[in-house]
Short mmCIF file of C-alpha atoms and ligand atoms in Angstrom, two decimals:
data_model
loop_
_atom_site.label_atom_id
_atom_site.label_comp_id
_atom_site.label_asym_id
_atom_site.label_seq_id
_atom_site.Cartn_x
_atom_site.Cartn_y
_atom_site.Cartn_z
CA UNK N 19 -30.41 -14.54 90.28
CA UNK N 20 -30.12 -18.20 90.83
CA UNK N 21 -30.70 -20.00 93.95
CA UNK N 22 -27.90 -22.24 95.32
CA UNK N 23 -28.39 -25.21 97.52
CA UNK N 24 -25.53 -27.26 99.49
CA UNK N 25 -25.63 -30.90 99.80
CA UNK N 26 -26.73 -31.77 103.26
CA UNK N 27 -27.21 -28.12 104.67
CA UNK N 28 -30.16 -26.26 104.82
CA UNK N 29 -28.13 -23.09 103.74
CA UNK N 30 -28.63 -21.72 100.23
CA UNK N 31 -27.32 -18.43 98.52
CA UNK N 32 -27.48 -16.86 95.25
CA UNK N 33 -25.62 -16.00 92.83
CA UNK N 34 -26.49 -13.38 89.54
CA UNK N 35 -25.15 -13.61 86.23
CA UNK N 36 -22.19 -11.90 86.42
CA UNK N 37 -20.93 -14.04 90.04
CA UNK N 38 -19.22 -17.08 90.10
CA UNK N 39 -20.08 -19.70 92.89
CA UNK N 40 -17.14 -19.25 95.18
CA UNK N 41 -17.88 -15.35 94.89
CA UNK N 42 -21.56 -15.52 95.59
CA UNK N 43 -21.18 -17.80 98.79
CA UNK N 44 -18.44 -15.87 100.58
CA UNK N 45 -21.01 -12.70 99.44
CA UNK N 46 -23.12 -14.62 101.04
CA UNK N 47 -21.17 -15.42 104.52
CA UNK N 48 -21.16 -19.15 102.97
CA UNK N 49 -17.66 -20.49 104.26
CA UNK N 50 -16.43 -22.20 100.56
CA UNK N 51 -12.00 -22.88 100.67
CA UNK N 52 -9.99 -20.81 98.20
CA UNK N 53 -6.64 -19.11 98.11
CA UNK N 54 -6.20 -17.29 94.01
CA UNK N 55 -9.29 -16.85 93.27
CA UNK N 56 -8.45 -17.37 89.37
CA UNK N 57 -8.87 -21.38 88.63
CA UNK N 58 -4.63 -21.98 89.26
CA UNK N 59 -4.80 -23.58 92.75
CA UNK N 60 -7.87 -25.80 92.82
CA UNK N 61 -8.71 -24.64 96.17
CA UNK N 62 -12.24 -23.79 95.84
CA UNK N 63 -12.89 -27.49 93.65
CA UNK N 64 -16.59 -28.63 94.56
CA UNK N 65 -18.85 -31.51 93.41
CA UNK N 66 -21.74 -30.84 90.83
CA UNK N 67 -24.74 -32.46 92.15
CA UNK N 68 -27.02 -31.12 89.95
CA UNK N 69 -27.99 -28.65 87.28
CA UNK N 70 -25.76 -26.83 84.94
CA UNK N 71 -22.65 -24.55 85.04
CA UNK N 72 -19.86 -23.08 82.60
CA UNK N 73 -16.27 -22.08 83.58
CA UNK N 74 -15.30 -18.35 83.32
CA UNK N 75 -11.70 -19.78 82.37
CA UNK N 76 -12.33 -22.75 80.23
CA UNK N 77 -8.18 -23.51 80.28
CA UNK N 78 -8.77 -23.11 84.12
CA UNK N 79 -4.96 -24.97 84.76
CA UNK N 80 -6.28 -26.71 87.88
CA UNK N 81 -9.07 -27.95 86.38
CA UNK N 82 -8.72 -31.60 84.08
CA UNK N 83 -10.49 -34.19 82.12
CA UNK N 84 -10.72 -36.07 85.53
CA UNK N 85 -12.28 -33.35 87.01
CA UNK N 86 -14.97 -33.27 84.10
CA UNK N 87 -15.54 -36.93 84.40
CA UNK N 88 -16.03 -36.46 88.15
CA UNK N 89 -18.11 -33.03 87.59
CA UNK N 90 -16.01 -31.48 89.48
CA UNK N 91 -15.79 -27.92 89.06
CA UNK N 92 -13.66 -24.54 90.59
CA UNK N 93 -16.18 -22.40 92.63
CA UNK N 94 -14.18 -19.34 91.69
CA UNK N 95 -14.63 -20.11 87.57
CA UNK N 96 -18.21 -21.47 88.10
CA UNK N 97 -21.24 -20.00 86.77
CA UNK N 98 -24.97 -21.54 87.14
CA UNK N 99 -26.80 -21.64 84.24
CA UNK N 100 -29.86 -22.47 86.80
CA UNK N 101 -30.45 -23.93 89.93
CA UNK N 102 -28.12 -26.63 91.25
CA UNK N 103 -27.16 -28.31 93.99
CA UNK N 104 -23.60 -28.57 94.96
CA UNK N 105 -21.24 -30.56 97.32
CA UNK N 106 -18.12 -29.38 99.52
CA UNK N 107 -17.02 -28.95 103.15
CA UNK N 108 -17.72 -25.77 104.40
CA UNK N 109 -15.57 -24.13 106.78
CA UNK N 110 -15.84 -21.19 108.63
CA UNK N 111 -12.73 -20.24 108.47
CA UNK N 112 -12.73 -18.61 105.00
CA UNK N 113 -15.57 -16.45 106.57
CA UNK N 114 -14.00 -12.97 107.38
CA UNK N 115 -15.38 -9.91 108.53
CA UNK N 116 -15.85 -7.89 105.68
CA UNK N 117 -17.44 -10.04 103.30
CA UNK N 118 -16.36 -9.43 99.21
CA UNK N 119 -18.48 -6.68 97.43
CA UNK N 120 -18.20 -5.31 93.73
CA UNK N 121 -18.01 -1.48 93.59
CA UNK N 122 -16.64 0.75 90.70
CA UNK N 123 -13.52 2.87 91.71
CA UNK N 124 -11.26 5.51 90.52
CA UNK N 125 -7.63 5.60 89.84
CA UNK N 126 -6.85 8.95 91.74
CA UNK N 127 -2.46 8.21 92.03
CA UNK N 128 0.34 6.60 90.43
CA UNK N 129 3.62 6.29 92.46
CA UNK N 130 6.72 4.49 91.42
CA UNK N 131 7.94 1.91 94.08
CA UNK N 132 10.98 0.49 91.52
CA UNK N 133 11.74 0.37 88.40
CA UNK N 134 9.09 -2.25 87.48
CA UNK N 135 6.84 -1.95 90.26
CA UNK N 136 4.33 0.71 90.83
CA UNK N 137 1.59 1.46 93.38
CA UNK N 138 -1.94 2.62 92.21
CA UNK N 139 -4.19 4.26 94.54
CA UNK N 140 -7.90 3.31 93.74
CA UNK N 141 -10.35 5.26 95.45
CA UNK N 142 -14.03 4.48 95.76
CA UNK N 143 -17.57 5.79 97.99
CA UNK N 144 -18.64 3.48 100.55
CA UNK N 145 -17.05 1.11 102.91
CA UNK N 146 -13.65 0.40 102.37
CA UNK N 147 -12.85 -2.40 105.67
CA UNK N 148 -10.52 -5.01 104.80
CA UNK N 149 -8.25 -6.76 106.85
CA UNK N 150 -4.26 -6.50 106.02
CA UNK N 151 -3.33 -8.96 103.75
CA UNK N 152 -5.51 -9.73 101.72
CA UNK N 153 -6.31 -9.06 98.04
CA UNK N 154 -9.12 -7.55 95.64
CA UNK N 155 -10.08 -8.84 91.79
CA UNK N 156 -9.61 -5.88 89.25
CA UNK N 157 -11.28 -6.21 85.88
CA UNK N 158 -9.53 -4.01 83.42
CA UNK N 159 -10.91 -2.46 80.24
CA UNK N 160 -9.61 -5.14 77.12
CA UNK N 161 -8.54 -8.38 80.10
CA UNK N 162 -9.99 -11.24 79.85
CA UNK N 163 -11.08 -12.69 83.48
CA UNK N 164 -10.06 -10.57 86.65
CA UNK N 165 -6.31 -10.35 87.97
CA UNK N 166 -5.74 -10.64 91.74
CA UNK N 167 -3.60 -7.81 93.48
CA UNK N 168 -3.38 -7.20 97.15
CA UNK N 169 -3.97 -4.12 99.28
CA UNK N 170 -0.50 -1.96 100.61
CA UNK N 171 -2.57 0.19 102.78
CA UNK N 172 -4.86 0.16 105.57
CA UNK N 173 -8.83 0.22 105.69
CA UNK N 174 -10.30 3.54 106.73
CA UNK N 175 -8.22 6.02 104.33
CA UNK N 176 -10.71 5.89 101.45
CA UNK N 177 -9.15 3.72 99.06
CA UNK N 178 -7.32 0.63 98.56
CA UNK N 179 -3.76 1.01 96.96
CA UNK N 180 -1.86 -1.57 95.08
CA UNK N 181 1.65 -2.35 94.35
CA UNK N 182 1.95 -3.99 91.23
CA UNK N 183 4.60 -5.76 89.35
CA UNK N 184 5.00 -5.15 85.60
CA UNK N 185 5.25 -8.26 83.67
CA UNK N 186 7.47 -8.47 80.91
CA UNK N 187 4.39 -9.47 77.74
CA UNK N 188 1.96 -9.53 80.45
CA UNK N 189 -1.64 -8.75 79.35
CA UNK N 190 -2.98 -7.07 82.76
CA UNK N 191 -0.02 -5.31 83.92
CA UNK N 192 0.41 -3.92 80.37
CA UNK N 193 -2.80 -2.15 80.37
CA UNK N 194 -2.42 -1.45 84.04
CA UNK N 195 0.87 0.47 83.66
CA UNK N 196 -0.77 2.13 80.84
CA UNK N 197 -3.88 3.96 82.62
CA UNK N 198 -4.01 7.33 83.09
CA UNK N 199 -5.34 9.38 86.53
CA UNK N 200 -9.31 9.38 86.91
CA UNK N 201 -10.12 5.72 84.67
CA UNK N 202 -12.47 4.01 86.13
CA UNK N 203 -12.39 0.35 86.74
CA UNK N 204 -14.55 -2.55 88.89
CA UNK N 205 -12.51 -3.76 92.28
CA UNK N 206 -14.13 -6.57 93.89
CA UNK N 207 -12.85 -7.73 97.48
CA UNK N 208 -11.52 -8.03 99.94
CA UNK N 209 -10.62 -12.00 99.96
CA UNK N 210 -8.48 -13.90 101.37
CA UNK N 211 -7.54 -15.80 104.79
CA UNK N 212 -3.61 -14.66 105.07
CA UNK N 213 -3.92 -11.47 107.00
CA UNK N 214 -2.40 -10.37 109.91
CA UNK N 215 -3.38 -12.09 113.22
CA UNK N 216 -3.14 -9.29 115.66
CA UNK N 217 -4.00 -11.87 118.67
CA UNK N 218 -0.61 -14.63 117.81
CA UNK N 219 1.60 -13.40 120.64
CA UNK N 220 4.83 -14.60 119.07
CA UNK N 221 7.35 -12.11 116.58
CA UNK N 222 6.53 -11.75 113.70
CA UNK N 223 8.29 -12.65 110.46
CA UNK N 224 7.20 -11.28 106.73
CA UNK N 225 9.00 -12.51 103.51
CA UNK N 226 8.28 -10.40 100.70
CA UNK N 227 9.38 -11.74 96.69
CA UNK N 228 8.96 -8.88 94.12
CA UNK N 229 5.13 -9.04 93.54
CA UNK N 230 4.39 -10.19 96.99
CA UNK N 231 5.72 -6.49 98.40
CA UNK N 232 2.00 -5.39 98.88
CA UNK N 233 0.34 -7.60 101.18
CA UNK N 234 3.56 -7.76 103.61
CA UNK N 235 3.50 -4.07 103.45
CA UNK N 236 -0.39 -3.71 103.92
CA UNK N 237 0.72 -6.35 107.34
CA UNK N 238 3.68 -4.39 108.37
CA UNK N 239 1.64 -1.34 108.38
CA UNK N 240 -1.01 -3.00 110.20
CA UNK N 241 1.24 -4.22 112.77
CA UNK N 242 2.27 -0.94 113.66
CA UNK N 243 -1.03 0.64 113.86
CA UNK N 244 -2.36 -1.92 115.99
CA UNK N 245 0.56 -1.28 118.22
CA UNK N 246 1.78 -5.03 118.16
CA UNK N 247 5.11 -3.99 118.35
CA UNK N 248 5.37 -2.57 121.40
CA UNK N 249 5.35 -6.14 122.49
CA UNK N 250 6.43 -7.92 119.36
CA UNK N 251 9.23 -7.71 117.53
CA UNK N 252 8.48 -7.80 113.37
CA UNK N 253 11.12 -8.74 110.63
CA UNK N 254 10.69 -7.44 107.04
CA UNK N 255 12.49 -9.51 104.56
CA UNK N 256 12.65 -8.55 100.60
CA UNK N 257 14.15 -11.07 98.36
CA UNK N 258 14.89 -9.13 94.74
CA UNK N 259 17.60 -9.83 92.11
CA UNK N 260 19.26 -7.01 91.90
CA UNK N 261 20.43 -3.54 93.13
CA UNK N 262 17.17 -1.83 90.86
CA UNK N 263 14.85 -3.54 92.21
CA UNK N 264 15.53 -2.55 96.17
CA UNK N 265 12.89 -0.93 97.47
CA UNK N 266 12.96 1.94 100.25
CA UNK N 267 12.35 0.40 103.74
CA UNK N 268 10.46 3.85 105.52
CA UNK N 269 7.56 2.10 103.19
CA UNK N 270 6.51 0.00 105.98
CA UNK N 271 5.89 2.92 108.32
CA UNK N 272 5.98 2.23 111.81
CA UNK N 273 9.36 2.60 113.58
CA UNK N 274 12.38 1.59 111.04
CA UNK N 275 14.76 1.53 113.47
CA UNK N 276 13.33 0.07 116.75
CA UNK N 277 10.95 -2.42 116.42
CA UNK N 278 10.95 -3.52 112.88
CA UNK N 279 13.89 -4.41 111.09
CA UNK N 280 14.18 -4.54 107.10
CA UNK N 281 16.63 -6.94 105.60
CA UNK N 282 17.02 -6.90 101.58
CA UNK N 283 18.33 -10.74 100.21
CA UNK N 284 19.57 -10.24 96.58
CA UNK N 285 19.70 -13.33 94.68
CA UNK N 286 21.62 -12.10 91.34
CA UNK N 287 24.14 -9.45 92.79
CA UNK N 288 26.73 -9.55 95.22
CA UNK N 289 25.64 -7.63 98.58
CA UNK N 290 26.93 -4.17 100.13
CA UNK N 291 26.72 -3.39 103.24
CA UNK N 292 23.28 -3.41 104.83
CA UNK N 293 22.22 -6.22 102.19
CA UNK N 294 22.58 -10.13 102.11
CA UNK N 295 23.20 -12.30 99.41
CA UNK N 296 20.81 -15.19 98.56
CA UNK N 297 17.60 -16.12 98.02
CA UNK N 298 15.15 -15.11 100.42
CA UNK N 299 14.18 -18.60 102.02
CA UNK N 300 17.96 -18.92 102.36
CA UNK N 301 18.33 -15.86 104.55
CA UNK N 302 16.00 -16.28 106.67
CA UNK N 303 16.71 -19.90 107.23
CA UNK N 304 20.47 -18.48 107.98
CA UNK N 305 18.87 -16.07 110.59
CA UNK N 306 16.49 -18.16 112.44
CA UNK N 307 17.32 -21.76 112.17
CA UNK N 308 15.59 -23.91 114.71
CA UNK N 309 13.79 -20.57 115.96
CA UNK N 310 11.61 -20.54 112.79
CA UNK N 311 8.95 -22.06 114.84
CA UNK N 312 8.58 -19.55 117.34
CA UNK N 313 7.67 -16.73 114.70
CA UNK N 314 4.18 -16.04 113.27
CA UNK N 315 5.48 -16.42 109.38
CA UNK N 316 3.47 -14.31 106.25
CA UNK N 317 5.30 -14.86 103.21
CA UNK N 318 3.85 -13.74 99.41
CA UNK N 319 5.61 -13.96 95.80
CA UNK N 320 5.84 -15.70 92.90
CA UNK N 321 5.13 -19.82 93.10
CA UNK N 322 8.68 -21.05 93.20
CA UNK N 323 9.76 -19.32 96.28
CA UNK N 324 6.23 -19.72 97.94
CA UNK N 325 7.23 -23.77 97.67
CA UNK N 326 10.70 -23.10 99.17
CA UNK N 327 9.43 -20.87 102.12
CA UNK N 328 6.78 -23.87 102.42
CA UNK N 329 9.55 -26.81 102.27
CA UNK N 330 11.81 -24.48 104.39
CA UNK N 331 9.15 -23.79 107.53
CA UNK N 332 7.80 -27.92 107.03
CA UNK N 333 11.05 -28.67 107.43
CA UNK N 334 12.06 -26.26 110.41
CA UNK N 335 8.69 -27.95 112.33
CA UNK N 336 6.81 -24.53 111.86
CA UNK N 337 2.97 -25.23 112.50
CA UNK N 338 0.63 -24.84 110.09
CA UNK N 339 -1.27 -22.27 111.45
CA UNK N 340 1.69 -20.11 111.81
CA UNK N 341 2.03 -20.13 108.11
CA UNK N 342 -0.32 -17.46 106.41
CA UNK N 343 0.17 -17.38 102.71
CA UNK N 344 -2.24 -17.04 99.40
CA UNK N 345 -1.34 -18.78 96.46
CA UNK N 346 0.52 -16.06 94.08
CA UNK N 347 0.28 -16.76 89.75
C1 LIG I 464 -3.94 -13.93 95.49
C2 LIG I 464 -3.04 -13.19 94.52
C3 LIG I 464 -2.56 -11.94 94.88
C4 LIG I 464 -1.71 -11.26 94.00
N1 LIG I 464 -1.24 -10.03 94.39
C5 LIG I 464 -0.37 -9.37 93.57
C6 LIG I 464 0.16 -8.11 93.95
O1 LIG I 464 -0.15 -7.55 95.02
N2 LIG I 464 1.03 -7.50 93.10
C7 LIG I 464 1.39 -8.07 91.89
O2 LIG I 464 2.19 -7.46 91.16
N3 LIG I 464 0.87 -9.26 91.50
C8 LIG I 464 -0.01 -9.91 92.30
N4 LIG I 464 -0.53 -11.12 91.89
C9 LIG I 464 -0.23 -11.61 90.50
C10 LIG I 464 -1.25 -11.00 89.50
O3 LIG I 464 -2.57 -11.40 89.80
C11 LIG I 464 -1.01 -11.39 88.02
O4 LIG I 464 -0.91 -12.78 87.88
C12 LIG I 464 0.22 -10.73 87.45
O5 LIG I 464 0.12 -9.32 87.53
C13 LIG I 464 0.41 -11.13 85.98
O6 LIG I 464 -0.71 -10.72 85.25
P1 LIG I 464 -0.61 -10.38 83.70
O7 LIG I 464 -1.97 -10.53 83.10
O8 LIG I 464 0.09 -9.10 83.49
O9 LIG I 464 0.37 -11.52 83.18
P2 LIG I 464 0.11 -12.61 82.09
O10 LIG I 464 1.40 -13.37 82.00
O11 LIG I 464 -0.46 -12.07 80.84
O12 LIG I 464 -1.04 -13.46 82.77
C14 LIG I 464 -0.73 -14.56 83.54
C15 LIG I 464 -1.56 -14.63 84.79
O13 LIG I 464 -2.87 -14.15 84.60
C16 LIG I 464 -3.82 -15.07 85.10
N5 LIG I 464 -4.84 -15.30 84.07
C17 LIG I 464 -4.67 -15.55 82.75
N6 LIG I 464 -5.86 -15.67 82.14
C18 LIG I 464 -6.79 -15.48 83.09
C19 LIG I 464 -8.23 -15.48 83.09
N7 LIG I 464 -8.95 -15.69 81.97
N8 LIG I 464 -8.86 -15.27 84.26
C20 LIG I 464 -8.16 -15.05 85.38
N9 LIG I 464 -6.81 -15.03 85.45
C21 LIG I 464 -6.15 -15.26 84.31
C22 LIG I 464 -3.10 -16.32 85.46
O14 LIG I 464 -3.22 -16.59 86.84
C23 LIG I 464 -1.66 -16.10 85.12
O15 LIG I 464 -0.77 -16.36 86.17
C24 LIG I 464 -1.36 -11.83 92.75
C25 LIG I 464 -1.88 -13.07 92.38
C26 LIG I 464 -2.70 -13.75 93.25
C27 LIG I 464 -3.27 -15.08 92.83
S1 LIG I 465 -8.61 -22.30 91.66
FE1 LIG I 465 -10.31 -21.36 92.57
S2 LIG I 465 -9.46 -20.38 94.32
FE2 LIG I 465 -7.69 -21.12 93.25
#
């Protein structure tokens, strides 16, 4: 255990061997910014200002030569080698209200969702509170560093379930898709600030790009059970390529046909009936226009459509604080 001190604060937190500093202060109900959690979005970047520490990731990509020179470092890739002192704004608003724990957990189903995305139901003792939206690390037997993947259920059923995306050559999908029923694997979360603000009072939109289906699942789920849309109205967009890759809508739960409705853009393939042709940003800027604003906006996938949901909403005059989104790689 080594003891952490903050520039300027009289709050310190530790951190063991196996932590990383972003990981031990939100343990730690110590407010640090992040979004992915795996050294791609330079979120969690803090100063150095003393002792020693080592990156998990040493090819972190959002970490450079500047940021050596500087001794800078990425709270989420950080590990103290002793005590140190570090410097960076804290805000409260990365605080949420079940803070991140590691616990072991068992792989107890396997469902197909498409042809190339699966959902894996993890189940574990203890408390399982998380809020919808966000994500948990998963270390996997043979991967180097944890891979993010978000929650498609709800707290309170025992488990946390994932839909994941199999990537073509990709190292942690590969050996997820290859598990069997009963492995046993270490899950640490929940993280993240874009989950589902029961309190907005405005309709909601979600905007769901192949591996983003979980979290806007995990939200449209939530929605329901929090009864939001007996007052709200909540729009379920999934942007694929093709016909394969739909997905079957009565996976959001909740009330298909009244209150939520479930619109599939395909990019590669022309539309039949039911479907639109596009990209996703596309569709939905076709749909709402000007009214953009007026919606409480979730969006997850991979980075190039997160930037052109981002460019579209900036440029419809959607506030940021409507705009709840983690940084997908
Ligand atoms: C916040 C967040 C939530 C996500 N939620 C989902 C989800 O619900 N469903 C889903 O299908 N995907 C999700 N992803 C993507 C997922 O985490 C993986 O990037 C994806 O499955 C590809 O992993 P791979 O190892 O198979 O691919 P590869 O191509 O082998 O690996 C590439 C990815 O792994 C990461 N990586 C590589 N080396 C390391 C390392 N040493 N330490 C940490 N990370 C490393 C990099 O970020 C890179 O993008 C999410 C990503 C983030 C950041
Ligand atoms: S780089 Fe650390 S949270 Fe993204």
């Amino acid at each position: 255990m080594t003891e952490i001190s903050i520039l300027n604060s009289a709050d310190t937190f530790v951190c063991d061997e196996n932590d990383t500093i972003l990981r031990a202060a939100l343990r730690a109900n110590v407010g640090m910014a992040y979004s992915c959690n795996v050294g791609s979005c330079g979120n969690c970047r803090f100063e150095l200002v003393e002792g020693d520490v080592s990156h998990l990731r040493e090819d972190a990509p959002a970490w450079s030569e500047r940021d050596l020179k500087r001794n800078r470092w990425l709270g989420c890739q950080a590990r103290p080698s002793g005590r140190c002192t570090i410097k960076f704004r804290a805000d409260e608003n990365y605080i949420t209200p079940h803070p991140p724990k590691r616990r072991k957990a068992r792989l107890t189903r396997l469902s197909d969702i498409t042809h190339d995305i699966r959902e894996f139901r993890f189940e574990f003792e203890g408390e399982d509170g998380f809020l919808p939206g966000q994500y948990a690390l998963l270390s996997l037997p043979g991967v180097n560093g944890a891979r993010a993947y978000s929650m498609c259920n709800l707290p309170g059923e025992g488990n946390w379930s994932f839909q994941i995306k199999k990537v073509p050559g990709g190292v942690a999908t590969g050996q997820l898709f290859a598990l069997k029923d009963g492995t046993e694997i270490s899950i640490d979360g929940p993280y993240s600030t874009a989950y589902l603000r029961p309190d907005r009072p405005r309709d909601i939109i979600l905007m769901a790009g192949g591996s983003g289906l979980s979290p806007m699942v995990s939200i449209a789920r939530g929605a329901a059970a929090a009864g939001l849309l007996k007052r709200r109205k909540l729009h379920f967009y999934y942007g694929c390529r093709a016909e394969n890759d739909l997905i079957d809508a009565s996976l959001l739960g909740g009330d298909i046909s009244g209150r939520i409705s479930f619109i599939a853009a395909l990019s590669d393939t022309q539309a039949t009936e039911g479907q639109r042709s596009g990209f996703l940003h596309e569709v939905v800027e076709a749909d709402f226009g000007e009214r953009l604003k007026d919606h409480e906006i979730y969006f997850a996938g991979p980075p190039v459509m997160a930037a052109a949901i981002q460019k579209m909403a900036h440029e419809a005059g959607v506030p940021m604080n409507q705009l709840h989104f983690d940084e997908f790689y």
